Short mmCIF file of C-alpha atoms in Angstrom, two decimals:
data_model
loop_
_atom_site.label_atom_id
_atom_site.label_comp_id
_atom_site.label_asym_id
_atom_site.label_seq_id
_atom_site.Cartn_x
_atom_site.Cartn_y
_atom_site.Cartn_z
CA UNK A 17 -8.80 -11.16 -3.15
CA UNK A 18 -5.42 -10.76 -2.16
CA UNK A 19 -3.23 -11.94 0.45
CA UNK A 20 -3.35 -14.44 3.23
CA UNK A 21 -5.63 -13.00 6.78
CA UNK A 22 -4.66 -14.06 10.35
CA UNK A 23 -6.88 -13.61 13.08
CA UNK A 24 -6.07 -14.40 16.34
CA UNK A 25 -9.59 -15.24 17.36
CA UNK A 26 -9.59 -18.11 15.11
CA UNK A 27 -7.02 -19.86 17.42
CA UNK A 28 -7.35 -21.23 20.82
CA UNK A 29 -6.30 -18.55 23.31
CA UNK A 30 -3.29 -20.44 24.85
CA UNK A 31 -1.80 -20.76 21.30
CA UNK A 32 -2.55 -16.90 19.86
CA UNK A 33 0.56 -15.41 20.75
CA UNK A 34 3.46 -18.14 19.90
CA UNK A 35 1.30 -18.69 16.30
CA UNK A 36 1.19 -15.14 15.67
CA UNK A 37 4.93 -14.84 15.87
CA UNK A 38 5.67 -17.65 14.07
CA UNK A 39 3.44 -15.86 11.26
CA UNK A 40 5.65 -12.65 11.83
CA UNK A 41 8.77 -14.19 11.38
CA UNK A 42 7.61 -15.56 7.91
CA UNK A 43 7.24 -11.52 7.20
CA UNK A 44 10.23 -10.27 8.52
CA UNK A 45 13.57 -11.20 9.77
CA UNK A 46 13.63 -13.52 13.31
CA UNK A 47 13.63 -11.14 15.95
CA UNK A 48 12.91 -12.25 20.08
CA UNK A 49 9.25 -11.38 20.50
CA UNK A 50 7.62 -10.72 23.86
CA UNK A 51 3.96 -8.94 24.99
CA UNK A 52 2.48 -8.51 28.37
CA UNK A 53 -0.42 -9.69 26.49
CA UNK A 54 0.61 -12.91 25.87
CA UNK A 55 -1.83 -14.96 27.76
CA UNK A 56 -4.59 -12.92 25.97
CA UNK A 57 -3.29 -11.81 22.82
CA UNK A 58 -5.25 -10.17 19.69
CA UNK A 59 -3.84 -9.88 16.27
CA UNK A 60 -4.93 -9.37 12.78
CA UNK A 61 -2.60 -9.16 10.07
CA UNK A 62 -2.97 -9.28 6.37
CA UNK A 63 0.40 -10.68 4.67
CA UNK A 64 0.20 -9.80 0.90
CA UNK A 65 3.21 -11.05 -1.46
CA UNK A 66 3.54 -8.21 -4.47
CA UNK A 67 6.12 -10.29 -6.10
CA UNK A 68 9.06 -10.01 -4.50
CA UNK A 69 8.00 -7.16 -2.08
CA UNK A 70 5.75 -7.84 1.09
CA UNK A 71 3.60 -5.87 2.67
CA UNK A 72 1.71 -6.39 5.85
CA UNK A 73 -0.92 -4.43 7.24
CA UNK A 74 -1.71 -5.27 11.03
CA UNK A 75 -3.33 -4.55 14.28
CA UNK A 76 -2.21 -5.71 17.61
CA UNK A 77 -1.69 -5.24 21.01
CA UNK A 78 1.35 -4.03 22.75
CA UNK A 79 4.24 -6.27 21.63
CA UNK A 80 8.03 -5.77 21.87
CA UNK A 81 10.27 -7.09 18.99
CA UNK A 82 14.12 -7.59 19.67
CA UNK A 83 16.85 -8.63 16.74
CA UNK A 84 20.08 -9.26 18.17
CA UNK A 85 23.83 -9.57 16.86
CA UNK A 86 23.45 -13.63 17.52
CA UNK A 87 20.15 -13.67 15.13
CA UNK A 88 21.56 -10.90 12.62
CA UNK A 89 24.63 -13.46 12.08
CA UNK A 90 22.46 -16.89 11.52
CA UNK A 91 20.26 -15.26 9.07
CA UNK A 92 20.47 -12.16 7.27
CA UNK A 93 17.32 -12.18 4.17
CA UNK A 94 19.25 -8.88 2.69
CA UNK A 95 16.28 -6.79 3.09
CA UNK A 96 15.26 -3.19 3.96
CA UNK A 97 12.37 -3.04 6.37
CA UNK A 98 9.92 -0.03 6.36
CA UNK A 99 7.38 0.81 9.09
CA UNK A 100 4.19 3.23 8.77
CA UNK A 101 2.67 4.00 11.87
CA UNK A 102 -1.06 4.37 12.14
CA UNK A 103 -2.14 4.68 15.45
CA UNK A 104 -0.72 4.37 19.03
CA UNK A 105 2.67 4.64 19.58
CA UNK A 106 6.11 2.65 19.39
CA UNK A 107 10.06 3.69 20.30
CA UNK A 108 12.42 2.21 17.81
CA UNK A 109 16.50 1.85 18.07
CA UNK A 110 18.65 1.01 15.38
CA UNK A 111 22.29 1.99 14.19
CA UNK A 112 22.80 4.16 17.38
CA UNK A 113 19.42 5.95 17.16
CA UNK A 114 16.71 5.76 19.13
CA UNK A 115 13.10 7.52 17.98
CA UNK A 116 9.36 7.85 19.49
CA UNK A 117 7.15 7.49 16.79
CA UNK A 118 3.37 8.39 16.40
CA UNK A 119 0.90 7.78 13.46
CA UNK A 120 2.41 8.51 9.95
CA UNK A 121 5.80 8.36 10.86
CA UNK A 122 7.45 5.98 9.12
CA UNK A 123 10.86 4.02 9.46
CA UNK A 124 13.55 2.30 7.89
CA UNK A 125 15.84 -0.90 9.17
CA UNK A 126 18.56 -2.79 7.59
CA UNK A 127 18.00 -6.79 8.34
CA UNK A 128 21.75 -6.95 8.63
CA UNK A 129 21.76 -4.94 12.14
CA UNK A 130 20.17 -5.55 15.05
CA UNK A 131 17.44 -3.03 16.54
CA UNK A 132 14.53 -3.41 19.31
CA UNK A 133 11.29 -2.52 19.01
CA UNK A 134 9.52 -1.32 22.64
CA UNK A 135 6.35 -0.32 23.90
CA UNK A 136 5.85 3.08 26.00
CA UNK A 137 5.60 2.37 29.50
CA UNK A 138 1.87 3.14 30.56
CA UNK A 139 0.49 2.37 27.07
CA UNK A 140 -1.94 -0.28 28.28
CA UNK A 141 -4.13 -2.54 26.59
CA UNK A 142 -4.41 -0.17 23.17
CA UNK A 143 -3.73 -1.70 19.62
CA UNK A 144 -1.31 -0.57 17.89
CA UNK A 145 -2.14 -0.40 14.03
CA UNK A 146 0.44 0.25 10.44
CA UNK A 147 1.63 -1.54 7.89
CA UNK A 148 5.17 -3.39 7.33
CA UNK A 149 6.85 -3.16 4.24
CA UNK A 150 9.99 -6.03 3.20
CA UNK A 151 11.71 -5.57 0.27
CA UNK A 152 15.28 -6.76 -1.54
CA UNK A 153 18.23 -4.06 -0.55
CA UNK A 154 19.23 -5.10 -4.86
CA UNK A 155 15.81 -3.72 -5.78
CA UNK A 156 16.12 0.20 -4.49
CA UNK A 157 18.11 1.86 -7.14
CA UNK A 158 20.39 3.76 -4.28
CA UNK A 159 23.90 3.00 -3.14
CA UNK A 160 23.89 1.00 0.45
CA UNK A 161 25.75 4.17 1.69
CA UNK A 162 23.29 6.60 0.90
CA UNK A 163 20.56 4.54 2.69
CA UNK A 164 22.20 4.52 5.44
CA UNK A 165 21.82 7.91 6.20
CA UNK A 166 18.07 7.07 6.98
CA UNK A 167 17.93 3.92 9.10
CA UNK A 168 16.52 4.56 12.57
CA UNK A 169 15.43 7.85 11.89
CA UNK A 170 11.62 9.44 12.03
CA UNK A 171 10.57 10.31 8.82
CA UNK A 172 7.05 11.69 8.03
CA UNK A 173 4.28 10.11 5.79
CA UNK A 174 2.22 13.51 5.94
CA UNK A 175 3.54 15.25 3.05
CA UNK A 176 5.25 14.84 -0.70
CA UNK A 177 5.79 11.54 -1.85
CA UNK A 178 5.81 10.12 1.79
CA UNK A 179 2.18 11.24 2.05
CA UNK A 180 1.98 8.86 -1.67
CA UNK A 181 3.33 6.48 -0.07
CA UNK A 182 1.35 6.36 2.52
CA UNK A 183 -1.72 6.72 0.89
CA UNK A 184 -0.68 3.58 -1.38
CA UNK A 185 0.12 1.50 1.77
CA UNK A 186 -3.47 1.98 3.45
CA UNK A 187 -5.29 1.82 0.25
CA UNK A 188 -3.75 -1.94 -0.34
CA UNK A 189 -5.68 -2.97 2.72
CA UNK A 190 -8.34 -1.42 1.80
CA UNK A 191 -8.83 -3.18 -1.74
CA UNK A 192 -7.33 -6.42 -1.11
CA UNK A 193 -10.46 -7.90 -0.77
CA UNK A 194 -11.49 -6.66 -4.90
CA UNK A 195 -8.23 -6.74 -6.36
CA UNK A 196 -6.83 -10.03 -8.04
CA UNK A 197 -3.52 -12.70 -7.61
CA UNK A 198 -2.43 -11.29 -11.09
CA UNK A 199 -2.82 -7.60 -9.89
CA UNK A 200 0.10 -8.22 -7.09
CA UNK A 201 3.33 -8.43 -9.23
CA UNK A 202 2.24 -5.24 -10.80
CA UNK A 203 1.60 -3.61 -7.04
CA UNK A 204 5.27 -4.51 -6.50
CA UNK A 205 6.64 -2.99 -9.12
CA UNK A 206 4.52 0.15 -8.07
CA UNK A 207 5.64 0.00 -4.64
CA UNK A 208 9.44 -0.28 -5.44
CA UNK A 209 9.25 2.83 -7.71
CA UNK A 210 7.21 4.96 -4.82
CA UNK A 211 10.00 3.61 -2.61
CA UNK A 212 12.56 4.63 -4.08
CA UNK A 213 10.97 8.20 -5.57
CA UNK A 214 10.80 8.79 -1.44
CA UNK A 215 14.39 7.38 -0.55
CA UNK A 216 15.46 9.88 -2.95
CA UNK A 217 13.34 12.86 -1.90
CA UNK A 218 13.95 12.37 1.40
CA UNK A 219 18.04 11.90 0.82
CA UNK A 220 17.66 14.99 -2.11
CA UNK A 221 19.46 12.98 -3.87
CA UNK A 222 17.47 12.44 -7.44
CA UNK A 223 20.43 12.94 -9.40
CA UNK A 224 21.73 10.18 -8.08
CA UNK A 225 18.87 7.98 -9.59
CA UNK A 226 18.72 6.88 -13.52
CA UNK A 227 17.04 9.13 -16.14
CA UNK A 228 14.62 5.97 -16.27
CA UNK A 229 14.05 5.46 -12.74
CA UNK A 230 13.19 9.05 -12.21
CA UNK A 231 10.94 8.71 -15.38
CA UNK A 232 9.22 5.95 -13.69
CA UNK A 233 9.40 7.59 -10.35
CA UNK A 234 7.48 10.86 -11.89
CA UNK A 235 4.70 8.40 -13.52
CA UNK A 236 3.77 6.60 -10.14
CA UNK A 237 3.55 9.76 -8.59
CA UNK A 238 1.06 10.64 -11.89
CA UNK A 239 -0.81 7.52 -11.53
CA UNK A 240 -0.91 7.96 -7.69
CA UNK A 241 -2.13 11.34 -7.55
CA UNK A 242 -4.67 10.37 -10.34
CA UNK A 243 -5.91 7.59 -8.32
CA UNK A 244 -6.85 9.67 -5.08
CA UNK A 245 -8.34 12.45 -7.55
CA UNK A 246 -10.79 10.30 -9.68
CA UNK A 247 -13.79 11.47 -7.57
CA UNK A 248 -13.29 15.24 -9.24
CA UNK A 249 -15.02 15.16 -12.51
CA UNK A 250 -12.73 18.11 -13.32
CA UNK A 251 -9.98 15.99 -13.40
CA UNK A 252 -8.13 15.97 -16.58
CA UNK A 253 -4.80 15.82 -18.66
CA UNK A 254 -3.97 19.85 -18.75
CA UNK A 255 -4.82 19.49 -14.64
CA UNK A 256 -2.22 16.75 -13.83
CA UNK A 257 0.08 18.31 -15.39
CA UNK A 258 0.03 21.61 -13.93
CA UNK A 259 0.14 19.51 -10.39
CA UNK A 260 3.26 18.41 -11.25
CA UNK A 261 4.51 21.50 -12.87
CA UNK A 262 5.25 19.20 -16.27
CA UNK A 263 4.32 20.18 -19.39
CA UNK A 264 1.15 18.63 -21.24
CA UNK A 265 3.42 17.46 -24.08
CA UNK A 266 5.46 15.91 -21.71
CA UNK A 267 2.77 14.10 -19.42
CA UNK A 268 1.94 12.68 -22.83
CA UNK A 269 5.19 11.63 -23.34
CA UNK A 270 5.45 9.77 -20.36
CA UNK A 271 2.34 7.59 -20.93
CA UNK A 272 3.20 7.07 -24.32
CA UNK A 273 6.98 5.49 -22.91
CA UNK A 274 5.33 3.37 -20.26
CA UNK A 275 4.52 0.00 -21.36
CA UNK A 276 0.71 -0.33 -20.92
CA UNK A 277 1.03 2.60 -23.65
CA UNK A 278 -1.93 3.96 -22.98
CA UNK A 279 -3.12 7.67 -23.07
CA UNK A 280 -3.65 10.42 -20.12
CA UNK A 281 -7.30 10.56 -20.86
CA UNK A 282 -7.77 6.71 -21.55
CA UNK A 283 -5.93 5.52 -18.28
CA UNK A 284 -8.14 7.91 -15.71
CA UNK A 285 -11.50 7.20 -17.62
CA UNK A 286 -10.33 3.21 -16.97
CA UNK A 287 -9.70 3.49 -13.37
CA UNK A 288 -12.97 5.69 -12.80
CA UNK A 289 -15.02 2.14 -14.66
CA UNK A 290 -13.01 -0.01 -13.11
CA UNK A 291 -13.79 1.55 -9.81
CA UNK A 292 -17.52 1.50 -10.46
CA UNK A 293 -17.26 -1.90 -11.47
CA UNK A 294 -16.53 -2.71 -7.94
CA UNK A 295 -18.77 -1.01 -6.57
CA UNK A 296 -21.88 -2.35 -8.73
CA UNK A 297 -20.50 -5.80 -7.99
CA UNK A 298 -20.59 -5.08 -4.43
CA UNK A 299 -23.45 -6.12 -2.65
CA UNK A 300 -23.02 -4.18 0.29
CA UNK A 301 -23.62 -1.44 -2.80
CA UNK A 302 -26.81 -2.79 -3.95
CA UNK A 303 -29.47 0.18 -2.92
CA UNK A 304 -26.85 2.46 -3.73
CA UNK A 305 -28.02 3.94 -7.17
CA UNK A 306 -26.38 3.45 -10.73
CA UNK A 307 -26.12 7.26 -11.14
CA UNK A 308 -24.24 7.73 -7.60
CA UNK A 309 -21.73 5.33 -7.71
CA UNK A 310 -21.42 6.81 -11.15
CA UNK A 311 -20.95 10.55 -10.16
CA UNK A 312 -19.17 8.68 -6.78
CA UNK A 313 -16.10 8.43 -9.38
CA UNK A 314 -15.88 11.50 -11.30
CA UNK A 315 -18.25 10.79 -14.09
CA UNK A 316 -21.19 13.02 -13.80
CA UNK A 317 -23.06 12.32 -16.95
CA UNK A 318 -25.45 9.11 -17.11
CA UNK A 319 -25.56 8.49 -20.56
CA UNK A 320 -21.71 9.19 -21.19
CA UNK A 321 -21.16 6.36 -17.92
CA UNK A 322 -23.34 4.19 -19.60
CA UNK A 323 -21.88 3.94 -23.15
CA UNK A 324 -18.32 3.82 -21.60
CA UNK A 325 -19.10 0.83 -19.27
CA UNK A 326 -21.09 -0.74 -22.03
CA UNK A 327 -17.97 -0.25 -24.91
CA UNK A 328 -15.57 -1.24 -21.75
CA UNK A 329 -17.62 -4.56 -19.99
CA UNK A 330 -20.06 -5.50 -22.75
CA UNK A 331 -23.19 -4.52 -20.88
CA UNK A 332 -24.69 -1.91 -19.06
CA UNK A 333 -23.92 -0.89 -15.65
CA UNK A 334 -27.49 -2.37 -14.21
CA UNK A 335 -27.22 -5.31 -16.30
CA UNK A 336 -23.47 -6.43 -14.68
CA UNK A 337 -24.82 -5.57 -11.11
CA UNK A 338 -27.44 -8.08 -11.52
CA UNK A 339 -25.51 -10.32 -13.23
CA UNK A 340 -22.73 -9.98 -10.13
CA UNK A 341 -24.65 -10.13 -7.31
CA UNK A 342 -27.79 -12.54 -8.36
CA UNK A 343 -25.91 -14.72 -10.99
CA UNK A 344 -28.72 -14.23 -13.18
CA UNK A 345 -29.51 -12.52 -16.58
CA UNK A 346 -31.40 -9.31 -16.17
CA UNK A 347 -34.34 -8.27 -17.54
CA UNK A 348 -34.75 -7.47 -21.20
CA UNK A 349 -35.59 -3.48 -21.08
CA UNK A 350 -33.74 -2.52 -17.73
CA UNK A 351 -32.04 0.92 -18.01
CA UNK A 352 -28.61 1.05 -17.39
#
């Protein structure tokens, strides 16, 4: 598991609302923080630290946040903040804008100016839901200037790489319980290059990136698109590459260049085990059958999922399930 869980019911009702801002402010910069809610506050918030990137997924009611020139001049972390919102609604001002935004709209603030968060009039007693995103201005490969051009503006997470991004926010949340304290530098590294991929798709401005950085930008996308596709067992090399209109020589290319150096083929048929290794190790799984969870990610043929997760974990895909949720050896003769 990943990242540290707050949940307001955990703490006595008088103290939910002053705790859960103290826990906000060790996400984001120090704003002034105020809910009609108070008094009765819910919260829950996962804070996960991907190296030097953090990311935040949360659900709460109603609550206002307000940095001011005062509080922009006695700290200032350096960082970009980005926004994806899920469900209900929110109005934003920064650098002379002001936006409504609805679920998958995403936006962008510079610690170093102020900007106010509010709540709709009339919205009531609805939780809002999305997922924050802090990250080092000296880590997005884009001149200050060019960045600018984006804060306080409505951008959408429905489509091209902002749909990617998207997809990659909500799906941390969703695996943080399975994934592992060493997997988190590696998300961060991911995360900065989908960043800046969509700063620079949304600013056309890809020339202004590094051969490299595009390189890298193009290979999350790969890995990305790969990742929400492993369910189709048609899924292979010649087909991601005509998704991104690349050559197959040169999707090769790429995954040779990238430091895990592994192949097209080798990478997706990892991610499809390593996916069903979660799931046989999950116990809310366990009357699911071997062959399901099998076919569940893209591999359709028993035998061919059994010698893979065999050559891959040592054992057979029954004998790991009841060695992960029982803790004890299976049964000499069990099919896998």
């Amino acid at each position: 598991m990943i990242g540290t869980v707050f949940q307001s019911d955990d703490v006595p009702k008088e103290h939910r609302f002053e705790y859960w801002c103290e826990l906000m402010h060790q996400a984001i910069a120090p704003s002034h923080m105020s809910s009609r809610f108070a008094g009765d506050f819910w919260a829950r918030q996962r804070l996960l630290e991907l190296g030097p990137v953090l990311a935040w997924p949360t659900s709460h009611l109603p609550t206002g946040f307000r940095r001011t020139e005062k509080l922009v001049r006695r700290s200032d972390p350096e960082m970009y903040h980005l926004s994806l919102v899920l469900g209900g609604g929110l109005g934003f001002e920064h650098v002379g804008r002001a936006e409504a935004y609805g679920p998958r709209d995403l936006w962008v603030s510079d610690t170093a100016r102020p900007y106010e968060v509010h709540v709709p009039a009339g919205l009531g007693r609805q939780v809002l839901t999305g997922v924050g995103v802090d990250f080092p201005k000296a880590l997005l490969p884009l001149p200050a200037a060019r960045v600018q051009r984006l804060l306080g503006r409505r951008l959408s997470g429905r489509e091209g790489v902002g749909a990617l991004l998207t997809g990659f926010l909500t799906g941390l949340e969703q695996q943080a319980d399975v994934l592992q304290p060493s997997d988190a530098p590696r998300l961060g590294s991911v995360l900065i290059d989908l960043l800046s991929a969509w700063f620079a798709q949304v600013l056309e401005a890809e020339d202004t990136l590094t051969p490299e950085t595009r390189r890298q930008a193009l290979t999350t996308r790969i890995r990305a698109f790969i990742r929400q596709n492993l369910h189709d067992p048609e899924l292979t090399p010649p087909v991601v590459a005509a998704a991104h209109h690349i050559s197959l020589s040169y999707l090769h290319q790429l995954f040779q260049e990238d430091a895990r150096g592994e192949t097209v083929a080798a990478w997706i048929r990892a991610q499809r085990l390593e996916g069903a290794r979660r799931d046989l190790a999950d116990p809310h799984l366990s009357s699911t059958p071997v062959h399901t969870i099998a076919t569940r990610w893209g591999m359709v043929r028993a035998s061919d999922f059994t010698r893979a997760f065999r050559g891959a974990y040592g054992m057979s895909p029954t004998e790991y399930r009841v060695r992960e949720q029982t803790g004890a050896a299976p049964r000499s003769g069990e099919p896998g």
